[in-house]
């Protein structure tokens, strides 16, 4: 009798419970796959920045390759820009945490401030693109310096655009505590652009 009971038809409530459990398992699996895929993508993507940093360090070891002390780019504005970018990432994280608690208004406000600060960062660094002019003796240095600044700025603009799209969907009511993967992905991309810049900042202004 007990064996037969195991195959009795499910009640409506039991079917609903099984459906909920299956949906939760599927959602957890999708979330794990999404996070793993993004991590693999970012890990391979960051290598381009690492390679450029290595090229800069190798070239910088050649005597006379870098400009004379008075002609090198000043680190003050880039340092301020770095602090602004770090603040932007912190606010983006705070916004993501807010949406996981269903505080959508806090998410919208902090996410938008993070976007604005990222824009300020890009503007400051674009001024650094023209901060030094090439001469006959340091043209290779200036070209690589500008390449690194522009390469990172392009990524920052693209990720900033993606964050704007996340904000728009958030304003339309798409996100809540059970649906916030796009916000999390946007945050991790912001982490990526911050980590990439810290690599460049270290070699451009601290070596």
mmCIF file of C-alpha atoms in Angstrom:
data_model
loop_
_atom_site.group_PDB
_atom_site.id
_atom_site.type_symbol
_atom_site.label_atom_id
_atom_site.label_comp_id
_atom_site.label_asym_id
_atom_site.label_seq_id
_atom_site.Cartn_x
_atom_site.Cartn_y
_atom_site.Cartn_z
ATOM 1 C CA UNK A 1 0.000 0.000 0.000
ATOM 2 C CA UNK A 2 2.828 2.374 0.862
ATOM 3 C CA UNK A 3 4.417 1.653 -2.525
ATOM 4 C CA UNK A 4 1.213 2.499 -4.318
ATOM 5 C CA UNK A 5 0.842 5.713 -2.301
ATOM 6 C CA UNK A 6 4.069 6.982 -3.830
ATOM 7 C CA UNK A 7 2.350 7.027 -7.227
ATOM 8 C CA UNK A 8 -0.912 8.606 -6.271
ATOM 9 C CA UNK A 9 -1.969 11.632 -8.328
ATOM 10 C CA UNK A 10 -0.648 14.918 -6.955
ATOM 11 C CA UNK A 11 -3.043 17.409 -5.529
ATOM 12 C CA UNK A 12 -3.251 20.892 -7.025
ATOM 13 C CA UNK A 13 -1.266 22.374 -4.130
ATOM 14 C CA UNK A 14 1.438 19.731 -4.471
ATOM 15 C CA UNK A 15 1.720 20.426 -8.196
ATOM 16 C CA UNK A 16 2.088 24.146 -7.504
ATOM 17 C CA UNK A 17 4.752 23.443 -4.897
ATOM 18 C CA UNK A 18 6.711 21.216 -7.290
ATOM 19 C CA UNK A 19 6.435 23.830 -10.019
ATOM 20 C CA UNK A 20 7.757 26.505 -7.656
ATOM 21 C CA UNK A 21 10.661 24.304 -6.594
ATOM 22 C CA UNK A 22 11.500 23.515 -10.227
ATOM 23 C CA UNK A 23 11.340 27.196 -11.153
ATOM 24 C CA UNK A 24 13.637 28.091 -8.244
ATOM 25 C CA UNK A 25 16.167 25.425 -9.265
ATOM 26 C CA UNK A 26 16.087 26.632 -12.863
ATOM 27 C CA UNK A 27 16.570 30.242 -11.743
ATOM 28 C CA UNK A 28 19.535 29.289 -9.547
ATOM 29 C CA UNK A 29 21.098 27.343 -12.411
ATOM 30 C CA UNK A 30 20.677 30.273 -14.810
ATOM 31 C CA UNK A 31 22.203 32.640 -12.263
ATOM 32 C CA UNK A 32 25.231 30.368 -11.776
ATOM 33 C CA UNK A 33 25.698 29.993 -15.513
ATOM 34 C CA UNK A 34 25.382 33.752 -16.046
ATOM 35 C CA UNK A 35 27.937 34.525 -13.345
ATOM 36 C CA UNK A 36 30.373 31.918 -14.615
ATOM 37 C CA UNK A 37 30.028 33.106 -18.203
ATOM 38 C CA UNK A 38 30.596 36.732 -17.239
ATOM 39 C CA UNK A 39 33.595 35.815 -15.078
ATOM 40 C CA UNK A 40 35.211 33.873 -17.941
ATOM 41 C CA UNK A 41 34.506 36.731 -20.339
ATOM 42 C CA UNK A 42 35.998 39.331 -18.002
ATOM 43 C CA UNK A 43 39.010 37.169 -17.203
ATOM 44 C CA UNK A 44 39.896 36.863 -20.882
ATOM 45 C CA UNK A 45 39.005 40.486 -21.625
ATOM 46 C CA UNK A 46 41.256 41.907 -18.908
ATOM 47 C CA UNK A 47 44.275 40.255 -20.552
ATOM 48 C CA UNK A 48 44.262 42.913 -23.273
ATOM 49 C CA UNK A 49 44.786 45.565 -20.592
ATOM 50 C CA UNK A 50 47.448 43.472 -18.880
ATOM 51 C CA UNK A 51 49.311 43.043 -22.172
ATOM 52 C CA UNK A 52 49.288 46.782 -22.853
ATOM 53 C CA UNK A 53 50.568 47.412 -19.332
ATOM 54 C CA UNK A 54 53.379 44.894 -19.864
ATOM 55 C CA UNK A 55 54.315 46.534 -23.175
ATOM 56 C CA UNK A 56 54.485 49.893 -21.401
ATOM 57 C CA UNK A 57 56.710 48.487 -18.647
ATOM 58 C CA UNK A 58 59.028 46.736 -21.107
ATOM 59 C CA UNK A 59 59.357 49.838 -23.266
ATOM 60 C CA UNK A 60 59.782 51.972 -20.175
ATOM 61 C CA UNK A 61 62.823 49.949 -19.178
ATOM 62 C CA UNK A 62 64.635 51.167 -22.294
ATOM 63 C CA UNK A 63 66.857 54.139 -21.366
ATOM 64 C CA UNK A 64 65.611 57.407 -22.839
ATOM 65 C CA UNK A 65 62.258 56.011 -23.978
ATOM 66 C CA UNK A 66 60.255 58.003 -21.445
ATOM 67 C CA UNK A 67 60.126 61.802 -21.620
ATOM 68 C CA UNK A 68 62.284 63.921 -19.376
ATOM 69 C CA UNK A 69 60.953 64.467 -15.874
ATOM 70 C CA UNK A 70 59.359 67.828 -16.595
ATOM 71 C CA UNK A 71 57.544 66.589 -19.707
ATOM 72 C CA UNK A 72 55.795 63.550 -18.240
ATOM 73 C CA UNK A 73 52.030 63.662 -17.614
ATOM 74 C CA UNK A 74 51.078 65.022 -14.214
ATOM 75 C CA UNK A 75 49.391 62.515 -11.896
ATOM 76 C CA UNK A 76 47.094 64.944 -10.048
ATOM 77 C CA UNK A 77 44.060 64.887 -12.356
ATOM 78 C CA UNK A 78 44.346 61.141 -13.069
ATOM 79 C CA UNK A 79 44.461 60.511 -9.320
ATOM 80 C CA UNK A 80 41.314 62.583 -8.811
ATOM 81 C CA UNK A 81 39.679 60.724 -11.710
ATOM 82 C CA UNK A 82 40.646 57.401 -10.128
ATOM 83 C CA UNK A 83 39.012 58.362 -6.841
ATOM 84 C CA UNK A 84 35.893 59.422 -8.750
ATOM 85 C CA UNK A 85 35.773 56.061 -10.551
ATOM 86 C CA UNK A 86 36.184 54.169 -7.280
ATOM 87 C CA UNK A 87 33.332 56.194 -5.790
ATOM 88 C CA UNK A 88 31.214 55.413 -8.839
ATOM 89 C CA UNK A 89 31.795 51.688 -8.373
ATOM 90 C CA UNK A 90 30.944 51.927 -4.678
ATOM 91 C CA UNK A 91 27.668 53.704 -5.473
ATOM 92 C CA UNK A 92 26.823 51.146 -8.161
ATOM 93 C CA UNK A 93 27.303 48.385 -5.599
ATOM 94 C CA UNK A 94 25.138 50.260 -3.117
ATOM 95 C CA UNK A 95 22.460 50.603 -5.799
ATOM 96 C CA UNK A 96 22.580 46.890 -6.548
ATOM 97 C CA UNK A 97 22.237 46.057 -2.861
ATOM 98 C CA UNK A 98 19.244 48.395 -2.698
ATOM 99 C CA UNK A 99 17.412 46.625 -5.515
ATOM 100 C CA UNK A 100 17.984 43.256 -3.830
ATOM 101 C CA UNK A 101 16.015 44.712 -0.906
ATOM 102 C CA UNK A 102 13.288 46.057 -3.224
ATOM 103 C CA UNK A 103 14.369 49.651 -2.569
ATOM 104 C CA UNK A 104 14.071 50.612 -6.228
ATOM 105 C CA UNK A 105 14.120 54.381 -5.686
ATOM 106 C CA UNK A 106 17.434 54.199 -3.851
ATOM 107 C CA UNK A 107 18.781 51.989 -6.629
ATOM 108 C CA UNK A 108 17.729 54.490 -9.300
ATOM 109 C CA UNK A 109 19.275 57.475 -7.529
ATOM 110 C CA UNK A 110 22.585 55.832 -6.643
ATOM 111 C CA UNK A 111 22.911 54.107 -10.002
ATOM 112 C CA UNK A 112 22.412 57.413 -11.818
ATOM 113 C CA UNK A 113 25.000 59.156 -9.643
ATOM 114 C CA UNK A 114 27.403 56.314 -10.447
ATOM 115 C CA UNK A 115 26.765 56.870 -14.165
ATOM 116 C CA UNK A 116 27.374 60.615 -13.872
ATOM 117 C CA UNK A 117 30.617 60.076 -11.961
ATOM 118 C CA UNK A 118 31.787 57.611 -14.597
ATOM 119 C CA UNK A 119 31.098 60.288 -17.195
ATOM 120 C CA UNK A 120 33.162 62.793 -15.205
ATOM 121 C CA UNK A 121 35.976 60.252 -15.085
ATOM 122 C CA UNK A 122 35.922 59.873 -18.880
ATOM 123 C CA UNK A 123 35.933 63.650 -19.414
ATOM 124 C CA UNK A 124 38.920 64.119 -17.102
ATOM 125 C CA UNK A 125 40.878 61.340 -18.754
ATOM 126 C CA UNK A 126 40.117 62.673 -22.215
ATOM 127 C CA UNK A 127 41.836 65.889 -21.177
ATOM 128 C CA UNK A 128 44.851 63.737 -20.324
ATOM 129 C CA UNK A 129 44.838 62.349 -23.843
ATOM 130 C CA UNK A 130 46.043 65.786 -24.951
ATOM 131 C CA UNK A 131 48.062 66.544 -21.818
ATOM 132 C CA UNK A 132 51.377 65.906 -23.539
ATOM 133 C CA UNK A 133 52.457 66.497 -27.116
ATOM 134 C CA UNK A 134 54.875 64.220 -28.963
ATOM 135 C CA UNK A 135 58.377 65.316 -29.862
ATOM 136 C CA UNK A 136 60.991 63.614 -32.018
ATOM 137 C CA UNK A 137 62.475 61.840 -29.003
ATOM 138 C CA UNK A 138 59.318 60.599 -27.256
ATOM 139 C CA UNK A 139 56.760 60.032 -30.011
ATOM 140 C CA UNK A 140 56.504 56.298 -29.243
ATOM 141 C CA UNK A 141 55.884 57.028 -25.573
ATOM 142 C CA UNK A 142 53.134 59.547 -26.318
ATOM 143 C CA UNK A 143 51.460 57.254 -28.844
ATOM 144 C CA UNK A 144 51.352 54.338 -26.386
ATOM 145 C CA UNK A 145 50.201 56.630 -23.579
ATOM 146 C CA UNK A 146 47.353 57.958 -25.722
ATOM 147 C CA UNK A 147 46.464 54.461 -26.922
ATOM 148 C CA UNK A 148 46.065 53.237 -23.342
ATOM 149 C CA UNK A 149 43.981 56.254 -22.326
ATOM 150 C CA UNK A 150 41.710 55.981 -25.373
ATOM 151 C CA UNK A 151 41.393 52.186 -25.184
ATOM 152 C CA UNK A 152 40.175 52.370 -21.614
ATOM 153 C CA UNK A 153 37.906 55.341 -22.334
ATOM 154 C CA UNK A 154 36.144 53.414 -25.112
ATOM 155 C CA UNK A 155 35.399 50.583 -22.698
ATOM 156 C CA UNK A 156 34.242 53.021 -20.024
ATOM 157 C CA UNK A 157 31.831 54.697 -22.461
ATOM 158 C CA UNK A 158 30.392 51.378 -23.664
ATOM 159 C CA UNK A 159 29.878 50.091 -20.128
ATOM 160 C CA UNK A 160 28.454 53.470 -19.132
ATOM 161 C CA UNK A 161 25.904 53.134 -21.928
ATOM 162 C CA UNK A 162 24.975 49.675 -20.661
ATOM 163 C CA UNK A 163 24.510 51.098 -17.164
ATOM 164 C CA UNK A 164 22.191 53.751 -18.593
ATOM 165 C CA UNK A 165 20.107 50.995 -20.169
ATOM 166 C CA UNK A 166 19.936 49.177 -16.833
ATOM 167 C CA UNK A 167 18.763 52.398 -15.189
ATOM 168 C CA UNK A 168 16.060 52.868 -17.827
ATOM 169 C CA UNK A 169 14.743 49.358 -17.298
ATOM 170 C CA UNK A 170 14.847 49.919 -13.553
ATOM 171 C CA UNK A 171 12.784 53.068 -13.906
ATOM 172 C CA UNK A 172 10.269 51.026 -15.928
ATOM 173 C CA UNK A 173 9.885 48.668 -12.978
ATOM 174 C CA UNK A 174 11.728 45.650 -14.371
ATOM 175 C CA UNK A 175 13.887 44.944 -11.315
ATOM 176 C CA UNK A 176 13.121 43.693 -7.830
ATOM 177 C CA UNK A 177 14.591 41.337 -5.239
ATOM 178 C CA UNK A 178 13.835 38.276 -7.390
ATOM 179 C CA UNK A 179 14.940 39.774 -10.710
ATOM 180 C CA UNK A 180 18.126 41.825 -10.698
ATOM 181 C CA UNK A 181 20.658 39.923 -12.806
ATOM 182 C CA UNK A 182 21.042 42.803 -15.266
ATOM 183 C CA UNK A 183 21.884 45.117 -12.369
ATOM 184 C CA UNK A 184 24.424 42.645 -11.025
ATOM 185 C CA UNK A 185 25.954 42.244 -14.489
ATOM 186 C CA UNK A 186 26.181 46.021 -14.888
ATOM 187 C CA UNK A 187 27.883 46.270 -11.508
ATOM 188 C CA UNK A 188 30.433 43.607 -12.426
ATOM 189 C CA UNK A 189 31.177 45.369 -15.697
ATOM 190 C CA UNK A 190 31.726 48.555 -13.707
ATOM 191 C CA UNK A 191 34.109 46.598 -11.485
ATOM 192 C CA UNK A 192 35.875 45.474 -14.640
ATOM 193 C CA UNK A 193 36.390 48.977 -16.001
ATOM 194 C CA UNK A 194 37.626 50.068 -12.562
ATOM 195 C CA UNK A 195 40.088 47.179 -12.256
ATOM 196 C CA UNK A 196 41.337 47.780 -15.796
ATOM 197 C CA UNK A 197 41.942 51.441 -15.027
ATOM 198 C CA UNK A 198 43.797 50.649 -11.792
ATOM 199 C CA UNK A 199 46.187 48.500 -13.844
ATOM 200 C CA UNK A 200 46.786 51.358 -16.278
ATOM 201 C CA UNK A 201 47.009 53.964 -13.516
ATOM 202 C CA UNK A 202 49.677 51.959 -11.712
ATOM 203 C CA UNK A 203 51.960 51.686 -14.737
ATOM 204 C CA UNK A 204 51.287 55.133 -16.229
ATOM 205 C CA UNK A 205 51.645 57.227 -13.089
ATOM 206 C CA UNK A 206 53.360 55.129 -10.413
ATOM 207 C CA UNK A 207 56.295 53.665 -12.347
#
